[in-house]
Coordinates of C-alpha atoms in Angstrom, one line a residue:
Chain A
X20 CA 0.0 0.0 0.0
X21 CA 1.4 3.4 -0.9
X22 CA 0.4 4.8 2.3
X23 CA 3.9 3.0 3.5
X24 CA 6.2 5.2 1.6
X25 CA 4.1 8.6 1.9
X26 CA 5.3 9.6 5.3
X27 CA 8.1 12.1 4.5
X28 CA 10.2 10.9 8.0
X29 CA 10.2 7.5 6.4
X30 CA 12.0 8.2 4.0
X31 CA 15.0 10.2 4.5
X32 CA 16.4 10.7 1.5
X33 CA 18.6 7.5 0.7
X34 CA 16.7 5.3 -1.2
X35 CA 17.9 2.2 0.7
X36 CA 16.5 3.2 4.0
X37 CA 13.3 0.8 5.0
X38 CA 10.3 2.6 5.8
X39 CA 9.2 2.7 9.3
X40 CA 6.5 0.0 8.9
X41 CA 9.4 -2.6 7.6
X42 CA 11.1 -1.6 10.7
X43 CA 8.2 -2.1 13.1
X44 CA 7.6 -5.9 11.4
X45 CA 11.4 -6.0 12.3
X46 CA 10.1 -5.9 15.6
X47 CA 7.9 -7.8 15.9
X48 CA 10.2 -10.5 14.4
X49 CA 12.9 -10.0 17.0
X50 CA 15.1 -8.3 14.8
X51 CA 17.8 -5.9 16.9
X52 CA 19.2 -4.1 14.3
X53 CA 15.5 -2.7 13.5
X54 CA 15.0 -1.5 16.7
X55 CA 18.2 0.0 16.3
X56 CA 17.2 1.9 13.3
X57 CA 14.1 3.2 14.4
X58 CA 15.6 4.5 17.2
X59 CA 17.9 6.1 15.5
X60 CA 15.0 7.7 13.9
X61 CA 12.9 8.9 16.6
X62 CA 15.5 9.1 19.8
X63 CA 16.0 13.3 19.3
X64 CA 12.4 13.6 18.9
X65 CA 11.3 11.0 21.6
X66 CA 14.1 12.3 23.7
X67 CA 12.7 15.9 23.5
X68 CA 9.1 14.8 24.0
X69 CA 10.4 13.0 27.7
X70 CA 12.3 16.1 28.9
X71 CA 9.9 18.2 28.1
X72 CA 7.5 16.5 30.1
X73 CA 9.5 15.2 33.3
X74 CA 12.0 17.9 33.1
X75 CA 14.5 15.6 34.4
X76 CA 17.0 14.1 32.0
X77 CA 18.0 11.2 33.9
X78 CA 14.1 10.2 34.2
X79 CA 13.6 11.4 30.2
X80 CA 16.4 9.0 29.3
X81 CA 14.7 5.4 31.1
X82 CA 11.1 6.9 30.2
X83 CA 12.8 6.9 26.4
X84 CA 14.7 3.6 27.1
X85 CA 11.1 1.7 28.3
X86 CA 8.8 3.3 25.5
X87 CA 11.4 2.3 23.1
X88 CA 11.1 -1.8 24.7
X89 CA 7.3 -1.1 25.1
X90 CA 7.2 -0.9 21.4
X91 CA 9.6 -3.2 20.5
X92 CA 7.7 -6.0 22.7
X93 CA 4.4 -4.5 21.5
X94 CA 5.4 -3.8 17.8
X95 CA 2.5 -6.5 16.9
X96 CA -0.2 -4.2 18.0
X97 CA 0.1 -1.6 15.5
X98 CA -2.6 -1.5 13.0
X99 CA -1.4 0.1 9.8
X100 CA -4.9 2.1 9.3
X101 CA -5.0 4.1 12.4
X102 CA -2.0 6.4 12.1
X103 CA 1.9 6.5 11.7
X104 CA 4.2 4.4 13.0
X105 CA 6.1 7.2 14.3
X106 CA 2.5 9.0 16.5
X107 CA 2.3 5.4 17.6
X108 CA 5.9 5.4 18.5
X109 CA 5.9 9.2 19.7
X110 CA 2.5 8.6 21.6
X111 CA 4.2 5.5 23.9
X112 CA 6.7 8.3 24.8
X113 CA 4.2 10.4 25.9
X114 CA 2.4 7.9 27.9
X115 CA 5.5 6.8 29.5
X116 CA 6.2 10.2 30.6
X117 CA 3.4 10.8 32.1
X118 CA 3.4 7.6 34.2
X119 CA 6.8 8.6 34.9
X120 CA 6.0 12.1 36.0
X121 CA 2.9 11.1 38.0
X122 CA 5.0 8.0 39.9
X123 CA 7.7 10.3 41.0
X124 CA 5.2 12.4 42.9
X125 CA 4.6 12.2 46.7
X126 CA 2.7 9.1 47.9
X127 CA -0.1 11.3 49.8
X128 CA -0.8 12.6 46.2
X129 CA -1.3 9.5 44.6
X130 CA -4.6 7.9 45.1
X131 CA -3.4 4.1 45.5
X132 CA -0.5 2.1 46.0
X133 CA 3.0 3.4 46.1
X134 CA 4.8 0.4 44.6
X135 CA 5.7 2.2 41.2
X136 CA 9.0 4.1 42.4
X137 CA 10.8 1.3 41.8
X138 CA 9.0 -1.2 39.4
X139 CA 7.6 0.1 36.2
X140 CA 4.0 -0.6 35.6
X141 CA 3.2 -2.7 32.8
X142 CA 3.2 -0.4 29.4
X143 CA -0.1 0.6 28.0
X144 CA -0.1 0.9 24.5
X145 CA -2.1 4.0 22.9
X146 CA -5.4 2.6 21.6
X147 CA -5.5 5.8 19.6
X148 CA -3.3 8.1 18.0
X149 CA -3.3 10.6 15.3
X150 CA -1.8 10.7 11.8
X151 CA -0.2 13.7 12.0
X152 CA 0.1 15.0 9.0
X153 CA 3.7 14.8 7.5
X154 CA 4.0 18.4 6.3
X155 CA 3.6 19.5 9.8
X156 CA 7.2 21.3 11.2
X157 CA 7.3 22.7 14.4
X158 CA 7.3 26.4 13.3
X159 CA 4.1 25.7 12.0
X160 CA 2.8 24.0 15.3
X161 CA 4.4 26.5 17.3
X162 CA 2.2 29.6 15.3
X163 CA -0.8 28.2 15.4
X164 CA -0.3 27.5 19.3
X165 CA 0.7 31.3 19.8
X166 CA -2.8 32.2 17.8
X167 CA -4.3 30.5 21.1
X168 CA -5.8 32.5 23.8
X169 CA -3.4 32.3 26.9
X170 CA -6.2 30.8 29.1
X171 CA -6.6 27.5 26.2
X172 CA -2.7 27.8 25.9
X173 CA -2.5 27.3 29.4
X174 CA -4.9 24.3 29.3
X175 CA -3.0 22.5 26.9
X176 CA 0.3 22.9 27.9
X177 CA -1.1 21.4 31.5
X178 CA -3.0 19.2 29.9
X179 CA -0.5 17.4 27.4
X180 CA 3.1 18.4 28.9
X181 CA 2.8 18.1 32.4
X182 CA 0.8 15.3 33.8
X183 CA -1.4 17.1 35.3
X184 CA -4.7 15.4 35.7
X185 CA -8.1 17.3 35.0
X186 CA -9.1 17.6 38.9
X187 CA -5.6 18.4 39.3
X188 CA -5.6 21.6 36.4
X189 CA -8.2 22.6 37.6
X190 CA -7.3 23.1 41.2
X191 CA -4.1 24.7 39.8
X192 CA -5.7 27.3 37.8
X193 CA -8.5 27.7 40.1
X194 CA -11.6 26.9 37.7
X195 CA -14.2 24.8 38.0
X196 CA -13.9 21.0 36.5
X197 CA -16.2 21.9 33.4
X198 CA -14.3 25.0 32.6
X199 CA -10.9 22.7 32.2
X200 CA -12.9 20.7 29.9
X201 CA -14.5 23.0 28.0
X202 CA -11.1 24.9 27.4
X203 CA -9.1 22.0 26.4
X204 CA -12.3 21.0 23.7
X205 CA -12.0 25.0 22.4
X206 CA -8.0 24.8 22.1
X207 CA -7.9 21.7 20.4
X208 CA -10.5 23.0 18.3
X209 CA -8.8 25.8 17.5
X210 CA -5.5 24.7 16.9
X211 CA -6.6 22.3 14.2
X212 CA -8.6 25.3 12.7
X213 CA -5.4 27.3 12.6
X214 CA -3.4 24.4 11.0
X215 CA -5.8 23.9 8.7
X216 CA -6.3 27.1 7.2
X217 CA -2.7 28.2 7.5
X218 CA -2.4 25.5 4.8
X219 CA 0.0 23.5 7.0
X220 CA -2.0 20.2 7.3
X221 CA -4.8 19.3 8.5
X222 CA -6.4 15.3 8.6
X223 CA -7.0 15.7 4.7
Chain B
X1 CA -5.3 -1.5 41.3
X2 CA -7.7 0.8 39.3
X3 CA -10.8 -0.9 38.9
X4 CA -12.4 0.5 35.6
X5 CA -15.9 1.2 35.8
X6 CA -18.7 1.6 33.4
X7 CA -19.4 4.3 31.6
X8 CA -21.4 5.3 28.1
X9 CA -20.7 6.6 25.1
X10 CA -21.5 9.8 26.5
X11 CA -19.2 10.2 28.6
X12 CA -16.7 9.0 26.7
X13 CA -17.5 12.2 23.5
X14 CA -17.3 14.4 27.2
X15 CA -14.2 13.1 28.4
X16 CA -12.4 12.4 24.8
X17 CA -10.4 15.5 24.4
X18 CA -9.0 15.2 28.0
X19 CA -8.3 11.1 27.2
X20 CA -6.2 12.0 24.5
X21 CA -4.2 14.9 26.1
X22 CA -3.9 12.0 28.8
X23 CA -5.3 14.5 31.7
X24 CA -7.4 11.7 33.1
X25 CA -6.6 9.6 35.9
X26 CA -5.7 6.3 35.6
X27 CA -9.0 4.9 36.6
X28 CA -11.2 7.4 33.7
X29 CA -8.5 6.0 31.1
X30 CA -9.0 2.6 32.3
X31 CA -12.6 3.1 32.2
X32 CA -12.2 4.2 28.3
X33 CA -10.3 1.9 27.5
X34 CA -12.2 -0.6 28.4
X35 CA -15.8 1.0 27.1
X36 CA -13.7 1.0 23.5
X37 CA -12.8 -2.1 23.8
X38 CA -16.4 -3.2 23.5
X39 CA -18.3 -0.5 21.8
X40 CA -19.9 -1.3 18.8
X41 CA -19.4 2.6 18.3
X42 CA -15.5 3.1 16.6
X43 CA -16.1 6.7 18.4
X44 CA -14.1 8.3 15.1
X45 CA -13.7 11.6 17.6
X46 CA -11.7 10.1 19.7
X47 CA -9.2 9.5 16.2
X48 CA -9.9 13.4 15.2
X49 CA -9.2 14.5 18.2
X50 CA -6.3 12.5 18.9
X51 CA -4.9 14.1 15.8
X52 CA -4.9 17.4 16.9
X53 CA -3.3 16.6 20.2
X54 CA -0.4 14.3 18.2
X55 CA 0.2 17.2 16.7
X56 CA 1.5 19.1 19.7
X57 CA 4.1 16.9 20.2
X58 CA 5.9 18.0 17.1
X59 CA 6.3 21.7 18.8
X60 CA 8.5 19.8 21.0
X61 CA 12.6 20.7 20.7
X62 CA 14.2 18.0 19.8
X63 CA 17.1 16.8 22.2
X64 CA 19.6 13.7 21.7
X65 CA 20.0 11.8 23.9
X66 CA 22.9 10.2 25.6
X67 CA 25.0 7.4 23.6
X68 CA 24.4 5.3 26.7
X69 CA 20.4 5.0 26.2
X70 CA 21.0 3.2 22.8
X71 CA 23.4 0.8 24.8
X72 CA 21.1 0.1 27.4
X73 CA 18.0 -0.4 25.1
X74 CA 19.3 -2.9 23.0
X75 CA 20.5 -4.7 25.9
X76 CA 17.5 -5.2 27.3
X77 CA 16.0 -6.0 24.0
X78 CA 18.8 -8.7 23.7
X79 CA 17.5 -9.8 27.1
X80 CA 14.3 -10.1 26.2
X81 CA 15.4 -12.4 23.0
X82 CA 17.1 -14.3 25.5
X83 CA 14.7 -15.0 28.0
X84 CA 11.8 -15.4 26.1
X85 CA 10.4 -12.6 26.9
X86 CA 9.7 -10.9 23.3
X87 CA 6.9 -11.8 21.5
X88 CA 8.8 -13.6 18.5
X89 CA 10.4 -16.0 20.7
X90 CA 8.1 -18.8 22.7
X91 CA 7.2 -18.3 26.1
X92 CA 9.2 -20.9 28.1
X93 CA 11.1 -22.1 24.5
X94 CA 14.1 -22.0 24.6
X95 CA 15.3 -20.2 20.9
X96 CA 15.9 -22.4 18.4
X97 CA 19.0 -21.9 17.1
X98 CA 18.8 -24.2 13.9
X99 CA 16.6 -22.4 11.8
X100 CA 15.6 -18.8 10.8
X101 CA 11.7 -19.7 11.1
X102 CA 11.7 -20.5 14.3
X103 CA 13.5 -17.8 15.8
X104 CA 10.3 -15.8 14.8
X105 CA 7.6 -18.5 15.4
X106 CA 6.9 -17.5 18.9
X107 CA 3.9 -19.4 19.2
X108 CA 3.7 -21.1 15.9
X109 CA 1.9 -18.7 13.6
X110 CA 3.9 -20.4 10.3
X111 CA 4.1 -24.5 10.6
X112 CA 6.8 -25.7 8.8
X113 CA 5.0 -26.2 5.9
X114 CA 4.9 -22.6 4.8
X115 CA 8.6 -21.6 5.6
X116 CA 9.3 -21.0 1.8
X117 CA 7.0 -18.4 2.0
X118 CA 8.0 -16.4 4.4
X119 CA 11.7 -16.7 3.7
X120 CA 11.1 -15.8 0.4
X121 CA 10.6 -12.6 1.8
X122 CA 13.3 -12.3 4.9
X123 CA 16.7 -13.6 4.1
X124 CA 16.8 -16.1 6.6
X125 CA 20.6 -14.7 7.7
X126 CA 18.5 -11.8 8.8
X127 CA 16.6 -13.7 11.7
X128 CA 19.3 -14.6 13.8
X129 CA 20.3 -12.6 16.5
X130 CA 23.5 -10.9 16.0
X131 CA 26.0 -11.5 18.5
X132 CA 26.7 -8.7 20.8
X133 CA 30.0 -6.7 20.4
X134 CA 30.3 -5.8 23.8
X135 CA 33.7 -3.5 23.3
X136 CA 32.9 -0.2 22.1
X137 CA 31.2 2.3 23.1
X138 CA 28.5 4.0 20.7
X139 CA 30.2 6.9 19.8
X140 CA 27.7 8.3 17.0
X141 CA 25.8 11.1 19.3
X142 CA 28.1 12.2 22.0
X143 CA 31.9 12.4 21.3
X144 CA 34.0 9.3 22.9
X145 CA 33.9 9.9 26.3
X146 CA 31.6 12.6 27.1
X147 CA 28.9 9.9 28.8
X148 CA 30.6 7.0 30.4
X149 CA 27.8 4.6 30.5
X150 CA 27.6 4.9 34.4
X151 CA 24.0 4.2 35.1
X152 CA 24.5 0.9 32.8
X153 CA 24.3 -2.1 34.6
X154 CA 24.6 -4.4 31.5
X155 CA 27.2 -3.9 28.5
X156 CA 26.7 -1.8 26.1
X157 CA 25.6 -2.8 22.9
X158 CA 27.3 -1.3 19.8
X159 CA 25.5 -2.3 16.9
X160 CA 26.8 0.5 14.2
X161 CA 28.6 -2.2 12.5
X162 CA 26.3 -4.8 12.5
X163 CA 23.9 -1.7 10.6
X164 CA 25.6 -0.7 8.0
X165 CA 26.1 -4.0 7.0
X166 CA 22.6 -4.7 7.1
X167 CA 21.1 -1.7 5.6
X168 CA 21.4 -3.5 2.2
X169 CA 19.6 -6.6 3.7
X170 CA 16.8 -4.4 4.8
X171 CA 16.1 -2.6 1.8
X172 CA 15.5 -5.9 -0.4
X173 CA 12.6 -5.9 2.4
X174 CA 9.4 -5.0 0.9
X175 CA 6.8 -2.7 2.8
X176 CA 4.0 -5.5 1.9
X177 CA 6.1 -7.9 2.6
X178 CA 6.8 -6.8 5.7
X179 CA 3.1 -5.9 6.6
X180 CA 2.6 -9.8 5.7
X181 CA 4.7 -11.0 8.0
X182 CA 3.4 -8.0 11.0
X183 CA -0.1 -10.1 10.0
X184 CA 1.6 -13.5 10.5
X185 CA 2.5 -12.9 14.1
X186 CA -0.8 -10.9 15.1
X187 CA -2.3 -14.0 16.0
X188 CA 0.0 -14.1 19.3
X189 CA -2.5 -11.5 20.7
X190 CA -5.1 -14.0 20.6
X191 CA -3.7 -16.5 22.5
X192 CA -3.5 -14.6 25.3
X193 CA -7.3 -14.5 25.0
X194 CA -7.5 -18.0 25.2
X195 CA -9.6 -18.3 22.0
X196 CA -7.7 -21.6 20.6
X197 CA -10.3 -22.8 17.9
X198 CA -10.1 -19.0 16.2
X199 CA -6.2 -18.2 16.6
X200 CA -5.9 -21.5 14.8
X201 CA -8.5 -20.8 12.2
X202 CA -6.6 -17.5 11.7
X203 CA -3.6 -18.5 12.0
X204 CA -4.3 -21.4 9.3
X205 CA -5.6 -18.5 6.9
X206 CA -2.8 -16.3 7.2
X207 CA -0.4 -19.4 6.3
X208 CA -2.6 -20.3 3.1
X209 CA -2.7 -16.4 2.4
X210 CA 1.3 -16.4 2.2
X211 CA 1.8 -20.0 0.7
X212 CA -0.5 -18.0 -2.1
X213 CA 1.2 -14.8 -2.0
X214 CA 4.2 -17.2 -3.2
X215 CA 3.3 -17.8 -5.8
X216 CA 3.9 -16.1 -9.1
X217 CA 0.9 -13.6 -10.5
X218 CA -0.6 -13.2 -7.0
X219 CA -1.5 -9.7 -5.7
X220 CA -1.9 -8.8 -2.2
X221 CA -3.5 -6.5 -0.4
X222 CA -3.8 -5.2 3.3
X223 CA -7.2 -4.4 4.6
X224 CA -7.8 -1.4 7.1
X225 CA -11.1 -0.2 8.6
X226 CA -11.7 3.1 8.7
X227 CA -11.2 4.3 12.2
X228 CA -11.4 0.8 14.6
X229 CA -8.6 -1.5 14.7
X230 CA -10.2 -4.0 12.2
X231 CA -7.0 -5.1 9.3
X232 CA -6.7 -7.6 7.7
X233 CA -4.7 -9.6 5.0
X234 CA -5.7 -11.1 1.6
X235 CA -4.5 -12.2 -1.8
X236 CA -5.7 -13.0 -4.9
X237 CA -3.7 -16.1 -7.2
X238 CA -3.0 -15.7 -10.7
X239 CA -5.9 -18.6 -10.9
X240 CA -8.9 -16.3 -9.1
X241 CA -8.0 -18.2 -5.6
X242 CA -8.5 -15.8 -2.5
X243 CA -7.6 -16.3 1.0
X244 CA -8.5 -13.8 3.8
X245 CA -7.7 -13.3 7.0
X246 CA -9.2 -10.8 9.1
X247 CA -8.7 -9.4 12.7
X248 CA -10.3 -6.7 15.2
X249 CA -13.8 -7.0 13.9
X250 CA -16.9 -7.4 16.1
X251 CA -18.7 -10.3 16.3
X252 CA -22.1 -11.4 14.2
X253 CA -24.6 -11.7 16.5
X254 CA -27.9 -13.7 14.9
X255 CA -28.0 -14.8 11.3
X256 CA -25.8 -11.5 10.6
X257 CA -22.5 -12.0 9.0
X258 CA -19.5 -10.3 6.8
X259 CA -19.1 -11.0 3.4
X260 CA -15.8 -10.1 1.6
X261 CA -16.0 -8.7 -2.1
X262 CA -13.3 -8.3 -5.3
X263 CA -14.0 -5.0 -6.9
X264 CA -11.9 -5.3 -10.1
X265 CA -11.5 -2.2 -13.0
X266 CA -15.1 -2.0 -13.4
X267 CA -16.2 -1.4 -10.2
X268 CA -18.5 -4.0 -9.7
X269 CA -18.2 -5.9 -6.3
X270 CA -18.7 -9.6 -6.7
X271 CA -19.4 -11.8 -3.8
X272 CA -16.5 -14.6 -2.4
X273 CA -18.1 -15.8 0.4
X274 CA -19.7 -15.1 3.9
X275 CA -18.1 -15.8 6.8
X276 CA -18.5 -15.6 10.7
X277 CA -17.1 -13.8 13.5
X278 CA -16.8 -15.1 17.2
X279 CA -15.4 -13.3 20.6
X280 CA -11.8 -13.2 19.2
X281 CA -12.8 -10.9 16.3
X282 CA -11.1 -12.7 14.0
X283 CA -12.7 -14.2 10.5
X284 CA -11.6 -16.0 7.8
X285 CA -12.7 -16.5 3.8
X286 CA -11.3 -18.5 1.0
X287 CA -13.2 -18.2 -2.1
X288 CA -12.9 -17.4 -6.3
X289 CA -12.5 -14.1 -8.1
X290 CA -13.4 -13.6 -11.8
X291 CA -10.7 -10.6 -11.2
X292 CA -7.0 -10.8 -10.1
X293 CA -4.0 -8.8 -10.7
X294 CA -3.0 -6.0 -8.7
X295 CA -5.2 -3.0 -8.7
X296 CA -8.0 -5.2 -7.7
X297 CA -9.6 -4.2 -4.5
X298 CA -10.5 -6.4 -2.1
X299 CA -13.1 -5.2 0.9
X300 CA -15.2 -7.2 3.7
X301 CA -19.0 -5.1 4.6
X302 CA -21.4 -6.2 7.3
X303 CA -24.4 -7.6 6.1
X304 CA -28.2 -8.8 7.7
X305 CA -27.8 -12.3 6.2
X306 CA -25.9 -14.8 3.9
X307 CA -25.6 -14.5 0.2
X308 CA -25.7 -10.9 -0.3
X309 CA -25.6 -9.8 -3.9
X310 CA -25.0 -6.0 -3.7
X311 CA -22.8 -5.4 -0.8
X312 CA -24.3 -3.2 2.7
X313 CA -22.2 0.1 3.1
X314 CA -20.3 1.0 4.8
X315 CA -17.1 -0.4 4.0
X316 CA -15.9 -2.3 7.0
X317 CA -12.4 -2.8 5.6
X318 CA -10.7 -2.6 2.2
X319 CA -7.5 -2.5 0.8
X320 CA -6.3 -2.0 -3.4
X321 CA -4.1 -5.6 -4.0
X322 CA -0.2 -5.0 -5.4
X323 CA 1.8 -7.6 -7.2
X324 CA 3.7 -9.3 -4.2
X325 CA 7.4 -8.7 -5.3
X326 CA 9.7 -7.4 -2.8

């Protein structure tokens, strides 16, 4: 299926490199110099993603190290329709970092057991992620997010980047529960509007 | 433990833009999870919005990360080939070091009878683990020295070598063919869901499906739903035989069933067969087509009863069949 070679970070160029859906049945087939590959790929990216979110490199560097053996354990899981390897892959970061982030906190803060200092938690794979589209850059993500009103700004950036839970975002910026939810609904709204017309991607 | 409780498809549109950001707490994402796992609904706003959010992660700075990460992850993916903890090799099996098939054949999904198959498409050199060359240190990020590999408790890894030798190997691998092979070892999810008589049936298709896509003149295509995790594999011979094999779909409750279709140039769907789908949400379908070759598209619909003659939009699942050369 075309769909395989479309995604512009798939193919870098040389024409011998595999696309990132060859690497992923790589895998799942055991095969180390794959995973090797892809991580090559994705580490500055994934690596970015995890600091940004724990704001700790040592914790950014396992939280990259686990989602990259979450999805080389889990490479079978992928379903080719639903998005890119490479949201799939970026999305396991960001799940990971979250966990991370959220199991490093004071036990009175977490609601049940304390167990996950030490022993990570069993990865859950994203059972949705976007196709992002490949023309995206980060400029362009980065203008459309500034076109935001702070407060939905704000909402994201708790919402996505810091592990925050609703309950939790909202006690921090002091509005009611429905508030946090409404915002995050407008932002995300907006922000696809603002991709979309500034001709930068968009689903379709 | 977060016990996930019920909740509708309501509340699931209400909490979807916070599920994707990830600002729920375990127990609401559990909850999700769980409500999509069964919902007839593929709740395609969930995949929307999940779009936007993926988006955000690309106004992250990108950072590299320490040469010692890469050493560390491949030696716990080595670890994993070696204690059976990876998918590809068998739980409790000890890795077969005789043959490139079983290296892969975690828990069976090729019998021996379809190894030409699938080595027809992975040079079987390729299979084997490559041995560990514990000296260096991975130099390619950070210069020599800058990150002694400290917070390593295993040796590193260094695998630059082994990569550039192999970079040729890979690229004789075809996308499809690759795809057919991600399809040959789905069935391992289904025997953790202890549905035996279906992860056989399936895994039986899959094997006919590449012992066909062998063979010369066939054209293969992948099958994806539209938004749900239904995929699915299926080729068409030079002679008009098609095998399908198909996973993530819902089951047919009643006298309901799928039935999958070959559309060729003219775009008339033509009929190969009904077929049934239990808990495992797998299904199977061997039948004729008056059209082969690549181009021809191959797609599975719903339908209220056997023998339908025009098929029931939507389109469950379709995919355009391509001449199976690497």
């Amino acid at each position: 299926m075309s769909r395989v070679h479309d995604d512009p970070v798939a193919k870098p160029g040389r024409l011998e490199e595999p696309a990132d859906e060859t690497l992923l049945a790589g895998l799942a087939a055991g095969r180390l110099e794959a995973l090797d590959t892809l991580y090559d790929r994705y580490r500055s990216m994934a690596f970015g993603i995890a600091r940004r979110i724990t704001a700790d490199d040592a914790l950014a560097e396992d939280v990259v190290q686990e989602a990259f053996l979450g999805a080389w354990r889990g490479a079978d899981r992928y379903v080719p329709g639903k998005g890119t390897v490479r949201t799939w892959l970026l999305s396991i970061v960001h799940h990971r970092a979250i966990d991370a982030v959220r199991r490093r906190r004071p036990a009175a803060e977490l609601p049940s057991e304390q167990d996950g200092a030490r022993t990570p938690e069993p990865l859950v794979l994203p059972d949705v992620w976007g196709e992002v589209a490949g023309n995206l850059d980060r400029d362009a993500v980065r203008a459309a997010l500034g076109t935001l009103s702070d407060v939905q700004r704000e909402a994201l950036e708790l919402a996505y980047f810091s592990g925050l839970t609703q309950v939790e975002i909202a006690e921090r910026t002091g509005v009611p529960l429905g508030t946090v939810k409404g915002r995050v609904r407008l932002a995300l709204g907006a922000l696809r509007r603002e991709l979309e017309s500034s001709g930068a991607g968009g689903a379709s | 433990m977060t016990q996930p409780r019920t909740i509708d498809c309501e509340t699931v549109r209400d909490l979807a833009p916070l599920y994707v950001l990830g600002a729920l707490d375990a127990a609401e994402a559990a909850a999700i999870r769980e409500h999509l796992a069964h919902c007839d609904d593929v709740h395609a706003e969930l995949q929307e919005l999940a779009e936007d959010a993926g988006s955000l992660l690309l106004s992250v700075e990108p950072a590299d990360p320490p040469a010692a990460v890469r050493s560390r992850l491949l030696a716990a993916a080595e670890s994993d080939l070696r204690d059976g903890r990876h998918p590809s090799v068998a739980a409790g099996v000890p890795v077969a070091s005789d043959s490139a098939g079983d290296a892969e054949a975690r828990d069976r999904p090729l019998p021996p009878a379809a190894a030409p198959a699938p080595s027809a498409v992975l040079p079987p050199a390729a299979a084997s683990v490559p041995p560990a060359t514990p000296a260096r240190n991975d130099s390619a990020a950070t210069p020599a020295g800058a990150e002694p590999v400290a917070r390593s408790a295993t040796p590193p890894v260094d695998l630059r070598v082994e990569r550039e030798r192999r970079r040729l190997r890979w690229a004789t691998l075809g996308a499809a063919a690759a795809i057919l092979l991600a399809f040959a070892l789905g069935g391992y999810a289904l025997t953790l869901r202890g549905q035996l008589a279906d992860e056989q049936a399936y895994r039986q298709a899959v094997d006919q499906a590449l012992q066909l896509a062998a063979e010369p003149g066939s054209a293969t295509a992948v099958l994806a739903g539209a938004a749900n995790a239904s995929a699915g594999l299926g080729v068409i011979g030079a002679d008009g035989r098609v095998e399908l094999a198909m996973r993530g779909l819902s089951s047919t409750p009643g006298r309901e069933v799928y039935t999958a279709w070959a559309i060729g140039p003219d775009g008339k769907p033509r009929s190969l067969g009904d077929f049934e789908v239990g808990g495992a949400g797998t299904g199977v379908a061997s039948g004729t087509s008056p059209v082969t070759g690549a181009g021809t598209v191959l797609a599975v619909t719903r339908e209220p009863g056997p023998g339908a003659t025009t098929p029931t939009l939507p389109i469950v699942a379709s995919g355009s069949a391509t001449s199976a050369s690497g």
